[in-house]
Amino acid sequence: MYVQQSGWLHYTAGFVAILTVYGVTLCLYRLTLHPLAGLPGRKLAAMTKWYEFYFDLLKYPRGKFSMEIEAMHREYGPIVRINPDEVHVRDRDFGSTLYTTGSARRHKPTAAAQMTGIPHSCTLSQYSTPLSMLYSRYLAFGTADHDTHKRRRAANLPMFSKRAMYGPVQDTLKGEVARLCESLEETRKTGEVRDIREIFLAYTSVFASRYFAGTGLEYQANREALGDWYDTTKAIPQVTLLVKQFPWVVALGMRLPRPMVAAISQRLARLFDMHQFAREQASDFEIGKKGPVQGDYKRTDFPPTIFHAIRGSSALPEEEKAFCRLWQEGFNVFIAGLETTSRTLTYVIYYLFSDKSFLTRVQQELDSVAAVETDWLDYQILEKLPLLVLVLNTAA
């Protein structure tokens, strides 16, 4: 018995020793030989991502690592190393260097790609480890390689072109804006106090779902479902902080039975339901329920859904048009146009009503063009109003 216990202690001590040596060696490498070793910043942040983890997930209030980055800038200057592999730059002139055009290539860091999407394509056999399969199968938001990202972006561009704004998008918006105005007017008449961000979320949800899948989530007409969905969107920033440190969490969670996930978090379960919604919409497209693909939509009409844009794109090879790519990219577009847009609209309303004199100027600008219009103002007119554009650009 004593010999057996001594064996376990021996193996445990050896394992701990190996981990200790590895950890110390890794920290020394990151402080001395790493390509970012010479940059200013906190030594602890340079040694380990657990420093970022502490500020985002342990220290209350959570999610405050951005505040720590600001403190680093005040102490070390405009360029700081915020973790072992990332540099943060607070210099407006650096934008032209980072967001460049032409032949320059910018690759997304692997950790960021794993957090937000598939590394290359969604063919599971291409990946050698179960963990990379989790990334590739379930997360479609991130692309590390510059050229792959360029191809995928080119396929999506018809959904966001000026031609789309002038035509189909504007036509869809008019009906949803009318319903939004009716909701606001009803709230005014009843005197009910409502969270305006929730009202805007109903509007952006139905538009975003119609936009990417051709099927609207009718939250404007269902207050109870809207309340649940609004509560669910609050989980997105929390999940993001966790996934930033542990990219495999969401993918692993989606492999669990839904009742188990719901027992842990109803918010997370409903968020996973949106992945299922995207898969269902992509499946409907596959069996022809959303209409045929009319070719490359950059040269023809506006694509009815994001699925049509991907499947019809000449910029993508066939393996990039697989079913898993369709639903993941659809989910990406849906979520991207959801909470962010409702929050931007909330900021616009808040700051406009906080400055009544500026609000009056914006209203006068709108009235000056509305006086000669008999129907809705077209996008071509609105984009030429300097104050309105200033407001939207500042809020975004």
CSV table of C-alpha atoms in Angstrom, one decimal:
chain,number,residue,atom,x,y,z
A,1,MET,CA,0.0,0.0,0.0
A,2,TYR,CA,2.8,2.3,0.9
A,3,VAL,CA,4.6,1.5,-2.3
A,4,GLN,CA,1.5,2.2,-4.4
A,5,GLN,CA,0.9,5.6,-2.6
A,6,SER,CA,4.6,6.5,-3.2
A,7,GLY,CA,4.2,5.8,-6.9
A,8,TRP,CA,1.2,8.1,-7.2
A,9,LEU,CA,3.0,10.8,-5.2
A,10,HIS,CA,6.0,10.4,-7.5
A,11,TYR,CA,4.0,10.7,-10.7
A,12,THR,CA,2.0,13.7,-9.3
A,13,ALA,CA,5.2,15.5,-8.2
A,14,GLY,CA,6.7,14.8,-11.6
A,15,PHE,CA,3.6,16.2,-13.4
A,16,VAL,CA,3.6,19.3,-11.2
A,17,ALA,CA,7.3,19.8,-11.8
A,18,ILE,CA,6.8,19.6,-15.6
A,19,LEU,CA,4.0,22.1,-15.5
A,20,THR,CA,6.0,24.4,-13.4
A,21,VAL,CA,9.0,24.3,-15.6
A,22,TYR,CA,6.8,24.7,-18.7
A,23,GLY,CA,5.0,27.7,-17.2
A,24,VAL,CA,8.2,29.5,-16.0
A,25,THR,CA,9.9,28.8,-19.4
A,26,LEU,CA,6.9,30.1,-21.3
A,27,CYS,CA,6.7,33.3,-19.2
A,28,LEU,CA,10.4,33.9,-19.6
A,29,TYR,CA,10.1,33.4,-23.4
A,30,ARG,CA,7.2,35.9,-23.6
A,31,LEU,CA,9.1,38.5,-21.6
A,32,THR,CA,12.5,38.1,-23.4
A,33,LEU,CA,12.4,36.3,-26.8
A,34,HIS,CA,8.8,36.8,-28.0
A,35,PRO,CA,8.4,39.2,-31.0
A,36,LEU,CA,6.4,41.6,-28.8
A,37,ALA,CA,8.9,41.4,-25.9
A,38,GLY,CA,10.2,44.9,-26.3
A,39,LEU,CA,6.9,46.7,-26.2
A,40,PRO,CA,5.7,48.6,-23.1
A,41,GLY,CA,2.9,47.2,-20.9
A,42,ARG,CA,2.4,45.3,-17.7
A,43,LYS,CA,4.7,42.3,-17.2
A,44,LEU,CA,1.9,40.2,-15.9
A,45,ALA,CA,-0.3,40.9,-18.9
A,46,ALA,CA,2.6,40.0,-21.2
A,47,MET,CA,3.2,36.7,-19.4
A,48,THR,CA,-0.4,35.3,-19.3
A,49,LYS,CA,-3.9,35.8,-20.6
A,50,TRP,CA,-5.1,35.1,-17.1
A,51,TYR,CA,-4.5,38.8,-16.4
A,52,GLU,CA,-7.2,39.7,-18.9
A,53,PHE,CA,-9.4,36.9,-17.6
A,54,TYR,CA,-9.2,38.4,-14.1
A,55,PHE,CA,-10.5,41.8,-15.2
A,56,ASP,CA,-13.2,40.4,-17.5
A,57,LEU,CA,-14.6,37.5,-15.5
A,58,LEU,CA,-13.4,37.6,-11.9
A,59,LYS,CA,-13.1,41.1,-10.7
A,60,TYR,CA,-16.4,42.9,-10.1
A,61,PRO,CA,-17.9,44.6,-12.0
A,62,ARG,CA,-17.0,42.2,-14.8
A,63,GLY,CA,-16.0,43.1,-18.3
A,64,LYS,CA,-13.7,45.9,-17.4
A,65,PHE,CA,-10.5,44.9,-19.1
A,66,SER,CA,-11.0,47.8,-21.5
A,67,MET,CA,-10.7,50.1,-18.6
A,68,GLU,CA,-7.4,48.4,-17.6
A,69,ILE,CA,-6.2,49.0,-21.1
A,70,GLU,CA,-6.9,52.7,-20.8
A,71,ALA,CA,-5.0,52.7,-17.5
A,72,MET,CA,-2.0,51.1,-19.3
A,73,HIS,CA,-2.1,53.8,-22.0
A,74,ARG,CA,-2.0,56.5,-19.4
A,75,GLU,CA,1.0,54.9,-17.8
A,76,TYR,CA,2.9,53.5,-20.9
A,77,GLY,CA,1.8,55.7,-23.8
A,78,PRO,CA,-0.1,55.1,-27.1
A,79,ILE,CA,1.2,51.6,-27.7
A,80,VAL,CA,0.9,48.8,-25.1
A,81,ARG,CA,1.1,45.1,-25.0
A,82,ILE,CA,-2.2,43.9,-23.5
A,83,ASN,CA,-1.6,40.2,-23.5
A,84,PRO,CA,1.1,37.8,-24.7
A,85,ASP,CA,0.0,38.0,-28.4
A,86,GLU,CA,-1.8,41.4,-28.7
A,87,VAL,CA,-0.9,45.0,-29.0
A,88,HIS,CA,-3.3,47.9,-28.4
A,89,VAL,CA,-2.8,51.2,-30.2
A,90,ARG,CA,-4.5,54.4,-29.2
A,91,ASP,CA,-3.6,56.6,-32.1
A,92,ARG,CA,-6.1,57.7,-34.7
A,93,ASP,CA,-3.4,57.9,-37.4
A,94,PHE,CA,-2.7,54.2,-37.0
A,95,GLY,CA,-6.1,53.3,-38.6
A,96,SER,CA,-4.7,53.8,-42.2
A,97,THR,CA,-1.9,51.4,-41.4
A,98,LEU,CA,-4.1,48.7,-39.9
A,99,TYR,CA,-7.1,49.0,-42.2
A,100,THR,CA,-5.2,49.1,-45.4
A,101,THR,CA,-6.2,48.4,-49.0
A,102,GLY,CA,-4.5,47.2,-52.2
A,103,SER,CA,-1.9,44.4,-52.0
A,104,ALA,CA,-1.3,44.6,-48.2
A,105,ARG,CA,-2.5,41.5,-46.3
A,106,ARG,CA,-3.8,41.3,-42.8
A,107,HIS,CA,-4.4,38.0,-41.1
A,108,LYS,CA,-6.6,37.7,-38.0
A,109,PRO,CA,-4.9,36.2,-35.0
A,110,THR,CA,-5.7,32.5,-34.5
A,111,ALA,CA,-7.2,33.0,-31.1
A,112,ALA,CA,-9.6,35.6,-32.4
A,113,ALA,CA,-10.6,33.3,-35.3
A,114,GLN,CA,-11.2,30.4,-33.0
A,115,MET,CA,-13.4,32.6,-30.8
A,116,THR,CA,-15.6,33.8,-33.7
A,117,GLY,CA,-15.6,31.3,-36.5
A,118,ILE,CA,-14.1,28.6,-38.7
A,119,PRO,CA,-10.4,28.7,-39.4
A,120,HIS,CA,-10.6,27.8,-43.1
A,121,SER,CA,-13.6,25.8,-44.3
A,122,CYS,CA,-16.2,23.6,-42.8
A,123,THR,CA,-15.0,20.2,-44.0
A,124,LEU,CA,-14.5,18.4,-40.7
A,125,SER,CA,-12.0,15.9,-42.2
A,126,GLN,CA,-9.5,18.7,-42.8
A,127,TYR,CA,-8.9,19.1,-39.0
A,128,SER,CA,-6.8,16.8,-37.0
A,129,THR,CA,-8.1,17.4,-33.5
A,130,PRO,CA,-11.5,17.2,-32.0
A,131,LEU,CA,-11.2,20.7,-30.7
A,132,SER,CA,-10.6,22.2,-34.1
A,133,MET,CA,-13.7,20.2,-35.3
A,134,LEU,CA,-15.7,22.0,-32.7
A,135,TYR,CA,-14.6,25.4,-34.0
A,136,SER,CA,-15.1,24.5,-37.7
A,137,ARG,CA,-18.6,22.9,-37.3
A,138,TYR,CA,-20.3,25.4,-35.0
A,139,LEU,CA,-18.7,28.8,-35.3
A,140,ALA,CA,-18.8,30.7,-38.6
A,141,PHE,CA,-18.0,34.3,-37.7
A,142,GLY,CA,-14.2,34.4,-37.9
A,143,THR,CA,-11.7,33.8,-40.7
A,144,ALA,CA,-8.0,34.0,-40.0
A,145,ASP,CA,-6.6,33.9,-43.5
A,146,HIS,CA,-6.7,37.2,-45.4
A,147,ASP,CA,-7.4,35.7,-48.8
A,148,THR,CA,-10.2,33.4,-47.5
A,149,HIS,CA,-11.8,36.3,-45.8
A,150,LYS,CA,-11.6,38.4,-48.9
A,151,ARG,CA,-13.4,35.7,-50.9
A,152,ARG,CA,-16.1,35.3,-48.3
A,153,ARG,CA,-16.6,39.1,-48.0
A,154,ALA,CA,-16.9,39.4,-51.8
A,155,ALA,CA,-19.7,36.8,-51.7
A,156,ASN,CA,-21.6,38.9,-49.0
A,157,LEU,CA,-21.1,42.3,-50.6
A,158,PRO,CA,-24.3,42.2,-52.8
A,159,MET,CA,-26.3,42.2,-49.5
A,160,PHE,CA,-24.8,45.5,-48.5
A,161,SER,CA,-24.4,47.4,-51.8
A,162,LYS,CA,-25.8,50.8,-52.6
A,163,ARG,CA,-28.0,49.1,-55.1
A,164,ALA,CA,-29.5,47.0,-52.3
A,165,MET,CA,-30.0,50.0,-50.1
A,166,TYR,CA,-31.8,51.9,-52.9
A,167,GLY,CA,-34.2,49.0,-53.7
A,168,PRO,CA,-35.1,45.8,-51.8
A,169,VAL,CA,-33.7,46.9,-48.4
A,170,GLN,CA,-35.5,50.2,-48.5
A,171,ASP,CA,-38.8,48.5,-49.5
A,172,THR,CA,-38.5,46.1,-46.6
A,173,LEU,CA,-37.6,48.8,-44.1
A,174,LYS,CA,-40.6,51.0,-44.9
A,175,GLY,CA,-43.1,48.4,-43.7
A,176,GLU,CA,-41.1,47.6,-40.5
A,177,VAL,CA,-40.5,51.3,-39.8
A,178,ALA,CA,-44.3,51.9,-40.0
A,179,ARG,CA,-44.9,49.1,-37.5
A,180,LEU,CA,-42.2,50.6,-35.2
A,181,CYS,CA,-43.8,54.0,-35.3
A,182,GLU,CA,-47.2,52.4,-34.5
A,183,SER,CA,-45.6,50.7,-31.5
A,184,LEU,CA,-44.0,54.0,-30.3
A,185,GLU,CA,-47.3,55.8,-30.7
A,186,GLU,CA,-49.2,53.2,-28.8
A,187,THR,CA,-46.8,53.4,-26.0
A,188,ARG,CA,-47.1,57.2,-25.9
A,189,LYS,CA,-50.9,57.0,-25.8
A,190,THR,CA,-51.0,54.4,-22.9
A,191,GLY,CA,-48.3,56.2,-20.9
A,192,GLU,CA,-46.6,52.8,-20.4
A,193,VAL,CA,-42.9,53.0,-19.5
A,194,ARG,CA,-40.9,50.7,-21.8
A,195,ASP,CA,-37.2,50.1,-22.5
A,196,ILE,CA,-36.8,51.7,-25.9
A,197,ARG,CA,-33.9,49.4,-26.6
A,198,GLU,CA,-36.4,46.5,-26.4
A,199,ILE,CA,-38.7,48.2,-28.9
A,200,PHE,CA,-35.8,48.8,-31.3
A,201,LEU,CA,-34.7,45.1,-30.8
A,202,ALA,CA,-38.1,44.0,-32.1
A,203,TYR,CA,-37.7,46.1,-35.2
A,204,THR,CA,-34.1,45.0,-35.9
A,205,SER,CA,-34.9,41.3,-35.3
A,206,VAL,CA,-37.6,41.1,-37.8
A,207,PHE,CA,-35.7,43.1,-40.4
A,208,ALA,CA,-32.4,41.2,-39.9
A,209,SER,CA,-34.2,37.8,-40.1
A,210,ARG,CA,-36.0,38.9,-43.3
A,211,TYR,CA,-32.8,40.2,-44.6
A,212,PHE,CA,-30.7,37.1,-44.2
A,213,ALA,CA,-33.3,34.4,-44.5
A,214,GLY,CA,-36.4,35.9,-46.1
A,215,THR,CA,-38.4,34.9,-42.9
A,216,GLY,CA,-39.2,37.5,-40.3
A,217,LEU,CA,-39.2,36.8,-36.5
A,218,GLU,CA,-42.4,38.6,-35.6
A,219,TYR,CA,-41.4,40.1,-32.3
A,220,GLN,CA,-43.1,43.4,-32.9
A,221,ALA,CA,-46.4,41.6,-32.6
A,222,ASN,CA,-45.5,39.3,-29.7
A,223,ARG,CA,-44.5,41.2,-26.5
A,224,GLU,CA,-43.9,38.0,-24.4
A,225,ALA,CA,-41.5,36.5,-27.0
A,226,LEU,CA,-39.9,39.8,-27.4
A,227,GLY,CA,-39.2,40.0,-23.6
A,228,ASP,CA,-37.6,36.6,-23.7
A,229,TRP,CA,-35.5,37.5,-26.7
A,230,TYR,CA,-34.4,40.8,-25.2
A,231,ASP,CA,-33.3,39.0,-22.1
A,232,THR,CA,-31.4,36.5,-24.3
A,233,THR,CA,-29.5,39.2,-26.1
A,234,LYS,CA,-28.2,40.4,-22.7
A,235,ALA,CA,-26.3,37.1,-22.5
A,236,ILE,CA,-24.3,37.8,-25.7
A,237,PRO,CA,-21.7,40.2,-24.1
A,238,GLN,CA,-21.4,37.8,-21.2
A,239,VAL,CA,-20.8,34.8,-23.4
A,240,THR,CA,-18.4,36.8,-25.5
A,241,LEU,CA,-16.2,37.5,-22.5
A,242,LEU,CA,-16.1,33.8,-21.6
A,243,VAL,CA,-15.6,32.6,-25.2
A,244,LYS,CA,-12.7,35.1,-25.6
A,245,GLN,CA,-10.8,33.1,-23.0
A,246,PHE,CA,-12.2,29.6,-23.8
A,247,PRO,CA,-13.1,29.5,-27.5
A,248,TRP,CA,-14.4,25.9,-27.2
A,249,VAL,CA,-17.2,26.7,-24.7
A,250,VAL,CA,-20.0,27.5,-27.1
A,251,ALA,CA,-19.2,24.7,-29.5
A,252,LEU,CA,-19.1,22.2,-26.6
A,253,GLY,CA,-22.3,23.6,-25.2
A,254,MET,CA,-24.1,23.2,-28.4
A,255,ARG,CA,-23.3,19.5,-28.3
A,256,LEU,CA,-25.2,19.1,-25.0
A,257,PRO,CA,-28.9,18.3,-24.9
A,258,ARG,CA,-31.0,21.4,-24.9
A,259,PRO,CA,-32.7,20.6,-21.5
A,260,MET,CA,-29.2,20.3,-19.9
A,261,VAL,CA,-28.2,23.7,-21.4
A,262,ALA,CA,-31.6,25.2,-20.3
A,263,ALA,CA,-31.0,24.0,-16.8
A,264,ILE,CA,-27.7,25.8,-16.7
A,265,SER,CA,-28.9,29.0,-18.5
A,266,GLN,CA,-32.2,29.7,-20.2
A,267,ARG,CA,-30.6,32.7,-22.0
A,268,LEU,CA,-27.9,30.4,-23.4
A,269,ALA,CA,-30.4,27.8,-24.5
A,270,ARG,CA,-32.5,30.4,-26.4
A,271,LEU,CA,-29.3,31.7,-28.0
A,272,PHE,CA,-28.5,28.2,-29.2
A,273,ASP,CA,-32.1,28.1,-30.6
A,274,MET,CA,-31.1,30.8,-33.0
A,275,HIS,CA,-28.4,28.6,-34.4
A,276,GLN,CA,-31.1,26.0,-35.0
A,277,PHE,CA,-33.3,28.7,-36.6
A,278,ALA,CA,-30.4,29.5,-39.0
A,279,ARG,CA,-29.9,25.8,-39.8
A,280,GLU,CA,-33.7,25.4,-40.5
A,281,GLN,CA,-33.6,28.4,-42.9
A,282,ALA,CA,-30.6,27.1,-44.7
A,283,SER,CA,-32.3,23.7,-45.0
A,284,ASP,CA,-35.4,25.3,-46.5
A,285,PHE,CA,-33.1,27.0,-49.0
A,286,GLU,CA,-31.4,23.7,-49.9
A,287,ILE,CA,-34.8,22.1,-50.7
A,288,GLY,CA,-35.8,25.0,-52.9
A,289,LYS,CA,-38.3,26.7,-50.6
A,290,LYS,CA,-36.6,30.1,-50.9
A,291,GLY,CA,-36.4,30.2,-54.7
A,292,PRO,CA,-33.7,29.3,-57.2
A,293,VAL,CA,-30.2,30.9,-57.4
A,294,GLN,CA,-30.0,33.3,-60.3
A,295,GLY,CA,-26.2,33.4,-60.8
A,296,ASP,CA,-23.6,35.8,-59.4
A,297,TYR,CA,-25.6,38.5,-57.7
A,298,LYS,CA,-22.9,41.1,-58.0
A,299,ARG,CA,-23.9,41.4,-61.7
A,300,THR,CA,-27.6,40.7,-61.5
A,301,ASP,CA,-30.5,41.4,-59.1
A,302,PHE,CA,-30.3,41.7,-55.3
A,303,PRO,CA,-30.0,38.2,-53.7
A,304,PRO,CA,-33.2,37.2,-51.8
A,305,THR,CA,-31.2,35.8,-48.9
A,306,ILE,CA,-27.6,35.5,-47.8
A,307,PHE,CA,-27.8,31.8,-48.9
A,308,HIS,CA,-28.5,32.9,-52.5
A,309,ALA,CA,-25.5,35.3,-52.3
A,310,ILE,CA,-23.1,32.6,-51.2
A,311,ARG,CA,-24.3,29.8,-53.4
A,312,GLY,CA,-24.4,32.1,-56.5
A,313,SER,CA,-21.0,33.7,-55.9
A,314,SER,CA,-18.2,33.2,-58.4
A,315,ALA,CA,-15.7,34.3,-55.8
A,316,LEU,CA,-16.1,31.1,-53.7
A,317,PRO,CA,-15.0,27.6,-54.5
A,318,GLU,CA,-17.6,24.9,-54.2
A,319,GLU,CA,-16.4,23.7,-50.8
A,320,GLU,CA,-17.1,27.2,-49.5
A,321,LYS,CA,-20.8,26.8,-50.5
A,322,ALA,CA,-21.5,23.8,-48.3
A,323,PHE,CA,-24.6,23.6,-46.0
A,324,CYS,CA,-22.7,24.3,-42.8
A,325,ARG,CA,-21.2,27.5,-44.4
A,326,LEU,CA,-24.6,28.7,-45.4
A,327,TRP,CA,-26.3,28.4,-42.0
A,328,GLN,CA,-23.2,29.7,-40.1
A,329,GLU,CA,-22.9,32.8,-42.3
A,330,GLY,CA,-26.6,33.3,-42.1
A,331,PHE,CA,-26.4,33.3,-38.3
A,332,ASN,CA,-23.5,35.7,-38.5
A,333,VAL,CA,-25.4,38.3,-40.5
A,334,PHE,CA,-28.5,37.9,-38.3
A,335,ILE,CA,-26.7,38.4,-35.0
A,336,ALA,CA,-24.5,41.2,-36.4
A,337,GLY,CA,-27.5,43.2,-37.4
A,338,LEU,CA,-29.5,42.6,-34.3
A,339,GLU,CA,-28.3,43.9,-30.9
A,340,THR,CA,-25.7,46.3,-32.3
A,341,THR,CA,-28.3,48.1,-34.5
A,342,SER,CA,-30.8,48.4,-31.7
A,343,ARG,CA,-28.1,49.7,-29.4
A,344,THR,CA,-27.0,52.3,-32.0
A,345,LEU,CA,-30.6,53.5,-32.4
A,346,THR,CA,-31.0,53.8,-28.6
A,347,TYR,CA,-27.8,55.9,-28.5
A,348,VAL,CA,-29.2,58.1,-31.3
A,349,ILE,CA,-32.5,58.8,-29.5
A,350,TYR,CA,-30.9,59.3,-26.1
A,351,TYR,CA,-28.3,61.9,-27.2
A,352,LEU,CA,-30.7,63.7,-29.5
A,353,PHE,CA,-33.2,64.2,-26.7
A,354,SER,CA,-30.4,65.1,-24.4
A,355,ASP,CA,-29.6,68.1,-26.6
A,356,LYS,CA,-32.9,69.7,-27.6
A,357,SER,CA,-31.3,72.5,-29.7
A,358,PHE,CA,-29.5,70.0,-31.9
A,359,LEU,CA,-32.6,67.8,-32.1
A,360,THR,CA,-34.5,70.8,-33.4
A,361,ARG,CA,-31.8,71.3,-36.1
A,362,VAL,CA,-32.1,67.7,-37.2
A,363,GLN,CA,-35.9,67.9,-37.3
A,364,GLN,CA,-35.7,71.1,-39.4
A,365,GLU,CA,-33.3,69.4,-41.8
A,366,LEU,CA,-35.7,66.5,-42.2
A,367,ASP,CA,-38.7,68.8,-42.6
A,368,SER,CA,-36.9,70.7,-45.3
A,369,VAL,CA,-36.9,67.6,-47.6
A,370,ALA,CA,-40.1,66.1,-46.2
A,371,ALA,CA,-42.1,69.1,-47.4
A,372,VAL,CA,-41.5,68.2,-51.0
A,373,GLU,CA,-42.1,64.4,-50.6
A,374,THR,CA,-45.5,62.8,-50.7
A,375,ASP,CA,-44.4,59.4,-49.4
A,376,TRP,CA,-41.4,58.0,-47.5
A,377,LEU,CA,-38.1,59.7,-47.9
A,378,ASP,CA,-35.8,57.7,-50.1
A,379,TYR,CA,-32.4,56.6,-49.0
A,380,GLN,CA,-30.8,58.6,-51.7
A,381,ILE,CA,-32.3,61.8,-50.1
A,382,LEU,CA,-31.5,60.8,-46.5
A,383,GLU,CA,-27.8,60.0,-47.2
A,384,LYS,CA,-27.3,63.6,-48.4
A,385,LEU,CA,-28.5,65.2,-45.1
A,386,PRO,CA,-25.3,66.3,-43.3
A,387,LEU,CA,-26.7,66.5,-39.8
A,388,LEU,CA,-28.5,63.2,-40.0
A,389,VAL,CA,-25.4,61.4,-41.4
A,390,LEU,CA,-23.3,63.0,-38.7
A,391,VAL,CA,-25.7,61.7,-36.0
A,392,LEU,CA,-25.7,58.1,-37.4
A,393,ASN,CA,-21.9,58.0,-37.9
A,394,THR,CA,-21.2,59.3,-34.4
A,395,ALA,CA,-23.6,56.8,-32.8
A,396,ALA,CA,-22.2,53.9,-34.8
